[in-house]
Amino acid sequence: MTTIASGTDTLTRDALAVLQPGFTGTSAPDWLLRRLGEGLASVGLFGRNIASPEQLAALTGQLRAERDDVIVAIDEEGGDVTRLEVRTGSSFPGNHALGAVDDVELTREVAAELGRRLAACGVNLNWAPSADVNSNPDNPVIGVRSFGADTALVARHTAAYVTGLQSAGVAACTKHFPGHGDTAVDSHHALPRIDAGLPVLQERELAPFRAAIAAGSRAVMSAHILIPALDADRPATLSPRILTGLLREELGYDGLIVTDGMEMQAIAATYGIERGSVLAVAAGADAICVGGGLADDDTVRRLRDALVRAVRTGELSEERLADAAARVRALARWTADAARGSGADGSAVRSDVGLVAARRALTATPCEAYAPVTDPPYVAALTPVANIAVGDETPWGVAAELARLLPGTRTGSFAGDGAGAEALAAAGSRRIVAVVRDEHRHPWMATALDTLLGARPDTLVVEMGVPQATPRGSLHIATHGAARVCGRAAAEVIAGE
């Protein structure tokens, strides 16, 4: 059984219990194991912590040897945002691909298989799914992480995903409440603002969260966004009106409320992580996510001390902190029970369901000049800067899969002014496959395609972001995401498989 180090008082244990810190390395550092013994109840994992399923299972086993009911959380959305397969690309298409298929049973199956793989590695809380309605096509941080721009579609697939994931005994953490889809700013860099009125918010942003709550989502993650119609002064993560008044009281949600990463600039640059963490717990948050960037014992100590100090000065009530810690421990009990079998429903799921879904999500529009590719082509990847949630370490595109089907395929990455001319020169006489990601958001990318298609009308275009631009090229393929399986599905079509 879990034991707490002697000499650690209740207030300090509660302050540690509400933290979800990260760390560096592929094994648990001594400081983290010590904190688990003192009352820390959760740990967050990132791509830097994972080398293989076997290594991950050993790591989570190491954590549970210190605390058997520890919550091990991860940001594994599948699709573009993967931590399990950060070095290879995901075996599962993301939300946008699932929304394009619009088969809720398929979404449930994908989430269940993803949950099964997480559970097998000892992970029991997934910071997913994204329930954001991608109503702003220029959104720089959501995009293919959303099921789509239609509220009803997003709601039904959010519910299916929650059900599937939790059938495997892994708690879902539906995000980013109350909705990050109508933003033009990435909260990793600054504080976004949504100026929609209350009727729009009620009908559009909140509907998927109502569906998630009805489906029994064990956790909900707050967004670092300012929504004046709900609270003109504080972002959602720090707003009692939004977390307590709206989420708890109006929507009737009784599970765990987790913050988005507190080191994100929307909070860190405006309030600071210590002050922000105190305000978040006071507002109604139960768990403080930190560790994507700050991942050391000093961060844990600073946040613990800030919470304890806030209680002792009266800024944060001891009852609120105790309630938050109790909710964390309640989820820990649920995950521990689920690991013993009570959280899984035993439904059979195909292990290849991710590839099946990626194939079904793909759309191909042949144009007048289309001819199948039979010789090794040149893949010109028109590569934008990846947002932080996705990361730039995860490979994407179709080149690797095309090389498997058409040995001798060559590739190059291009960006910015002159990308089209550079790609033409590099391709030589080979057939060109131009791969883009959110062409509509990047004028340089559209210009590069103009150059390629003007000189080589038989160029194929593969859009691996949110398809918005008019299909063009001898064949235009929309994969609705850049996961490895999306690239494979596209390569199969290009090579006539």
PDB file of C-alpha atoms in Angstrom, residues 256-391:
ATOM      1  CA  LEU A 256     -11.461  16.196 -11.881  1.00  0.00           C
ATOM      2  CA  ILE A 257     -10.633  19.605 -13.350  1.00  0.00           C
ATOM      3  CA  VAL A 258      -7.072  19.724 -14.721  1.00  0.00           C
ATOM      4  CA  THR A 259      -5.333  22.873 -15.932  1.00  0.00           C
ATOM      5  CA  ASP A 260      -3.524  23.104 -19.229  1.00  0.00           C
ATOM      6  CA  GLY A 261       0.229  23.487 -18.810  1.00  0.00           C
ATOM      7  CA  MET A 262       0.886  26.326 -16.382  1.00  0.00           C
ATOM      8  CA  GLU A 263       4.221  27.201 -17.992  1.00  0.00           C
ATOM      9  CA  MET A 264       2.440  28.177 -21.207  1.00  0.00           C
ATOM     10  CA  GLN A 265       2.931  31.879 -21.850  1.00  0.00           C
ATOM     11  CA  ALA A 266      -0.793  32.681 -21.601  1.00  0.00           C
ATOM     12  CA  ILE A 267      -0.380  32.133 -17.840  1.00  0.00           C
ATOM     13  CA  ALA A 268       3.355  32.235 -17.136  1.00  0.00           C
ATOM     14  CA  ALA A 269       3.914  35.586 -18.849  1.00  0.00           C
ATOM     15  CA  THR A 270       0.879  37.271 -17.285  1.00  0.00           C
ATOM     16  CA  TYR A 271       0.509  35.804 -13.781  1.00  0.00           C
ATOM     17  CA  GLY A 272       3.558  33.593 -13.248  1.00  0.00           C
ATOM     18  CA  ILE A 273       3.238  29.876 -12.519  1.00  0.00           C
ATOM     19  CA  GLU A 274       3.132  30.180  -8.712  1.00  0.00           C
ATOM     20  CA  ARG A 275       0.492  32.898  -8.647  1.00  0.00           C
ATOM     21  CA  GLY A 276      -1.354  31.256 -11.523  1.00  0.00           C
ATOM     22  CA  SER A 277      -1.467  27.898  -9.732  1.00  0.00           C
ATOM     23  CA  VAL A 278      -2.911  29.455  -6.571  1.00  0.00           C
ATOM     24  CA  LEU A 279      -5.561  31.310  -8.570  1.00  0.00           C
ATOM     25  CA  ALA A 280      -6.403  28.172 -10.557  1.00  0.00           C
ATOM     26  CA  VAL A 281      -7.034  26.048  -7.464  1.00  0.00           C
ATOM     27  CA  ALA A 282      -9.006  28.873  -5.860  1.00  0.00           C
ATOM     28  CA  ALA A 283     -11.094  29.117  -9.049  1.00  0.00           C
ATOM     29  CA  GLY A 284     -12.000  25.423  -8.915  1.00  0.00           C
ATOM     30  CA  ALA A 285      -9.151  23.537 -10.612  1.00  0.00           C
ATOM     31  CA  ASP A 286      -8.126  20.319  -8.870  1.00  0.00           C
ATOM     32  CA  ALA A 287      -4.882  19.402 -10.619  1.00  0.00           C
ATOM     33  CA  ILE A 288      -2.077  21.656 -11.827  1.00  0.00           C
ATOM     34  CA  CYS A 289      -0.408  20.419 -14.996  1.00  0.00           C
ATOM     35  CA  VAL A 290       3.206  21.537 -15.261  1.00  0.00           C
ATOM     36  CA  GLY A 291       6.244  19.905 -16.762  1.00  0.00           C
ATOM     37  CA  GLY A 292       6.131  20.350 -20.521  1.00  0.00           C
ATOM     38  CA  GLY A 293       8.920  22.874 -20.145  1.00  0.00           C
ATOM     39  CA  LEU A 294       9.615  23.067 -16.402  1.00  0.00           C
ATOM     40  CA  ALA A 295      10.455  19.561 -15.247  1.00  0.00           C
ATOM     41  CA  ASP A 296      12.462  19.522 -12.048  1.00  0.00           C
ATOM     42  CA  ASP A 297      12.156  19.262  -8.299  1.00  0.00           C
ATOM     43  CA  ASP A 298      12.573  23.003  -7.866  1.00  0.00           C
ATOM     44  CA  THR A 299       9.349  23.600  -9.814  1.00  0.00           C
ATOM     45  CA  VAL A 300       7.465  21.123  -7.619  1.00  0.00           C
ATOM     46  CA  ARG A 301       8.849  22.731  -4.481  1.00  0.00           C
ATOM     47  CA  ARG A 302       7.958  26.246  -5.649  1.00  0.00           C
ATOM     48  CA  LEU A 303       4.381  25.303  -6.494  1.00  0.00           C
ATOM     49  CA  ARG A 304       3.896  23.288  -3.306  1.00  0.00           C
ATOM     50  CA  ASP A 305       5.180  26.164  -1.196  1.00  0.00           C
ATOM     51  CA  ALA A 306       3.048  28.714  -3.075  1.00  0.00           C
ATOM     52  CA  LEU A 307      -0.108  26.712  -2.355  1.00  0.00           C
ATOM     53  CA  VAL A 308       0.771  26.171   1.311  1.00  0.00           C
ATOM     54  CA  ARG A 309       1.626  29.845   1.722  1.00  0.00           C
ATOM     55  CA  ALA A 310      -1.650  30.896   0.079  1.00  0.00           C
ATOM     56  CA  VAL A 311      -3.623  28.797   2.553  1.00  0.00           C
ATOM     57  CA  ARG A 312      -1.723  30.197   5.530  1.00  0.00           C
ATOM     58  CA  THR A 313      -2.274  33.793   4.372  1.00  0.00           C
ATOM     59  CA  GLY A 314      -5.958  33.199   3.670  1.00  0.00           C
ATOM     60  CA  GLU A 315      -5.730  33.729  -0.094  1.00  0.00           C
ATOM     61  CA  LEU A 316      -6.719  30.081  -0.706  1.00  0.00           C
ATOM     62  CA  SER A 317      -9.079  28.270   1.612  1.00  0.00           C
ATOM     63  CA  GLU A 318      -7.818  25.085   3.193  1.00  0.00           C
ATOM     64  CA  GLU A 319     -11.170  23.460   2.366  1.00  0.00           C
ATOM     65  CA  ARG A 320     -10.762  24.219  -1.365  1.00  0.00           C
ATOM     66  CA  LEU A 321      -7.271  22.725  -1.440  1.00  0.00           C
ATOM     67  CA  ALA A 322      -8.452  19.665   0.497  1.00  0.00           C
ATOM     68  CA  ASP A 323     -11.380  19.242  -1.906  1.00  0.00           C
ATOM     69  CA  ALA A 324      -9.036  19.430  -4.898  1.00  0.00           C
ATOM     70  CA  ALA A 325      -6.703  16.837  -3.366  1.00  0.00           C
ATOM     71  CA  ALA A 326      -9.668  14.584  -2.579  1.00  0.00           C
ATOM     72  CA  ARG A 327     -10.786  14.672  -6.209  1.00  0.00           C
ATOM     73  CA  VAL A 328      -7.293  13.706  -7.339  1.00  0.00           C
ATOM     74  CA  ARG A 329      -7.282  10.777  -4.943  1.00  0.00           C
ATOM     75  CA  ALA A 330     -10.778   9.751  -6.088  1.00  0.00           C
ATOM     76  CA  LEU A 331      -9.530   9.523  -9.660  1.00  0.00           C
ATOM     77  CA  ALA A 332      -6.508   7.581  -8.430  1.00  0.00           C
ATOM     78  CA  ARG A 333      -8.867   5.054  -6.858  1.00  0.00           C
ATOM     79  CA  TRP A 334     -10.847   4.775 -10.103  1.00  0.00           C
ATOM     80  CA  THR A 335      -7.728   4.146 -12.144  1.00  0.00           C
ATOM     81  CA  ALA A 336      -6.460   1.597  -9.639  1.00  0.00           C
ATOM     82  CA  ASP A 337      -9.787  -0.254  -9.806  1.00  0.00           C
ATOM     83  CA  ALA A 338      -9.741  -0.052 -13.603  1.00  0.00           C
ATOM     84  CA  ALA A 339      -6.256  -1.581 -13.693  1.00  0.00           C
ATOM     85  CA  ARG A 340      -7.674  -4.551 -11.796  1.00  0.00           C
ATOM     86  CA  GLY A 341     -10.286  -5.024 -14.489  1.00  0.00           C
ATOM     87  CA  SER A 342     -13.343  -3.141 -13.284  1.00  0.00           C
ATOM     88  CA  GLY A 343     -12.838  -0.289 -15.756  1.00  0.00           C
ATOM     89  CA  ALA A 344     -12.681  -2.362 -18.947  1.00  0.00           C
ATOM     90  CA  ASP A 345     -15.703  -3.710 -20.787  1.00  0.00           C
ATOM     91  CA  GLY A 346     -13.836  -6.427 -22.676  1.00  0.00           C
ATOM     92  CA  SER A 347     -15.052  -5.345 -26.123  1.00  0.00           C
ATOM     93  CA  ALA A 348     -12.991  -6.763 -28.965  1.00  0.00           C
ATOM     94  CA  VAL A 349     -11.191  -4.132 -31.051  1.00  0.00           C
ATOM     95  CA  ARG A 350      -9.160  -4.632 -34.226  1.00  0.00           C
ATOM     96  CA  SER A 351      -5.473  -3.896 -33.678  1.00  0.00           C
ATOM     97  CA  ASP A 352      -5.302  -2.341 -37.169  1.00  0.00           C
ATOM     98  CA  VAL A 353      -8.259  -0.056 -36.547  1.00  0.00           C
ATOM     99  CA  GLY A 354      -6.036   3.024 -36.855  1.00  0.00           C
ATOM    100  CA  LEU A 355      -4.996   2.189 -40.412  1.00  0.00           C
ATOM    101  CA  VAL A 356      -8.560   1.253 -41.308  1.00  0.00           C
ATOM    102  CA  ALA A 357      -9.725   4.649 -40.055  1.00  0.00           C
ATOM    103  CA  ALA A 358      -6.975   6.518 -41.920  1.00  0.00           C
ATOM    104  CA  ARG A 359      -7.930   4.821 -45.177  1.00  0.00           C
ATOM    105  CA  ARG A 360     -11.586   5.647 -44.697  1.00  0.00           C
ATOM    106  CA  ALA A 361     -10.793   9.278 -43.883  1.00  0.00           C
ATOM    107  CA  LEU A 362      -8.797   9.903 -47.057  1.00  0.00           C
ATOM    108  CA  THR A 363     -10.438  11.721 -49.964  1.00  0.00           C
ATOM    109  CA  ALA A 364      -8.879  11.869 -53.434  1.00  0.00           C
ATOM    110  CA  THR A 365      -9.950  14.311 -56.136  1.00  0.00           C
ATOM    111  CA  PRO A 366      -8.517  13.498 -59.582  1.00  0.00           C
ATOM    112  CA  CYS A 367      -8.064  16.420 -61.946  1.00  0.00           C
ATOM    113  CA  GLU A 368      -7.756  16.524 -65.715  1.00  0.00           C
ATOM    114  CA  ALA A 369      -4.025  15.816 -65.932  1.00  0.00           C
ATOM    115  CA  TYR A 370      -3.978  12.886 -63.498  1.00  0.00           C
ATOM    116  CA  ALA A 371      -1.918   9.787 -64.257  1.00  0.00           C
ATOM    117  CA  PRO A 372      -0.911   7.166 -61.670  1.00  0.00           C
ATOM    118  CA  VAL A 373       2.631   7.230 -60.284  1.00  0.00           C
ATOM    119  CA  THR A 374       4.595   4.143 -61.298  1.00  0.00           C
ATOM    120  CA  ASP A 375       8.231   5.289 -61.038  1.00  0.00           C
ATOM    121  CA  PRO A 376       9.938   6.582 -57.877  1.00  0.00           C
ATOM    122  CA  PRO A 377       8.790  10.206 -57.474  1.00  0.00           C
ATOM    123  CA  TYR A 378      10.239  13.243 -55.757  1.00  0.00           C
ATOM    124  CA  VAL A 379       8.356  14.216 -52.589  1.00  0.00           C
ATOM    125  CA  ALA A 380       8.505  17.966 -51.956  1.00  0.00           C
ATOM    126  CA  ALA A 381       7.424  18.572 -48.359  1.00  0.00           C
ATOM    127  CA  LEU A 382       6.337  22.196 -47.949  1.00  0.00           C
ATOM    128  CA  THR A 383       6.965  22.333 -44.223  1.00  0.00           C
ATOM    129  CA  PRO A 384       5.464  24.937 -41.854  1.00  0.00           C
ATOM    130  CA  VAL A 385       6.666  25.504 -38.298  1.00  0.00           C
ATOM    131  CA  ALA A 386       4.907  22.945 -36.085  1.00  0.00           C
ATOM    132  CA  ASN A 387       2.935  24.221 -33.118  1.00  0.00           C
ATOM    133  CA  ILE A 388       4.302  23.264 -29.713  1.00  0.00           C
ATOM    134  CA  ALA A 389       1.521  20.790 -28.958  1.00  0.00           C
ATOM    135  CA  VAL A 390       2.490  18.787 -32.051  1.00  0.00           C
ATOM    136  CA  GLY A 391       6.245  19.325 -31.746  1.00  0.00           C
TER     137      GLY A 391
END
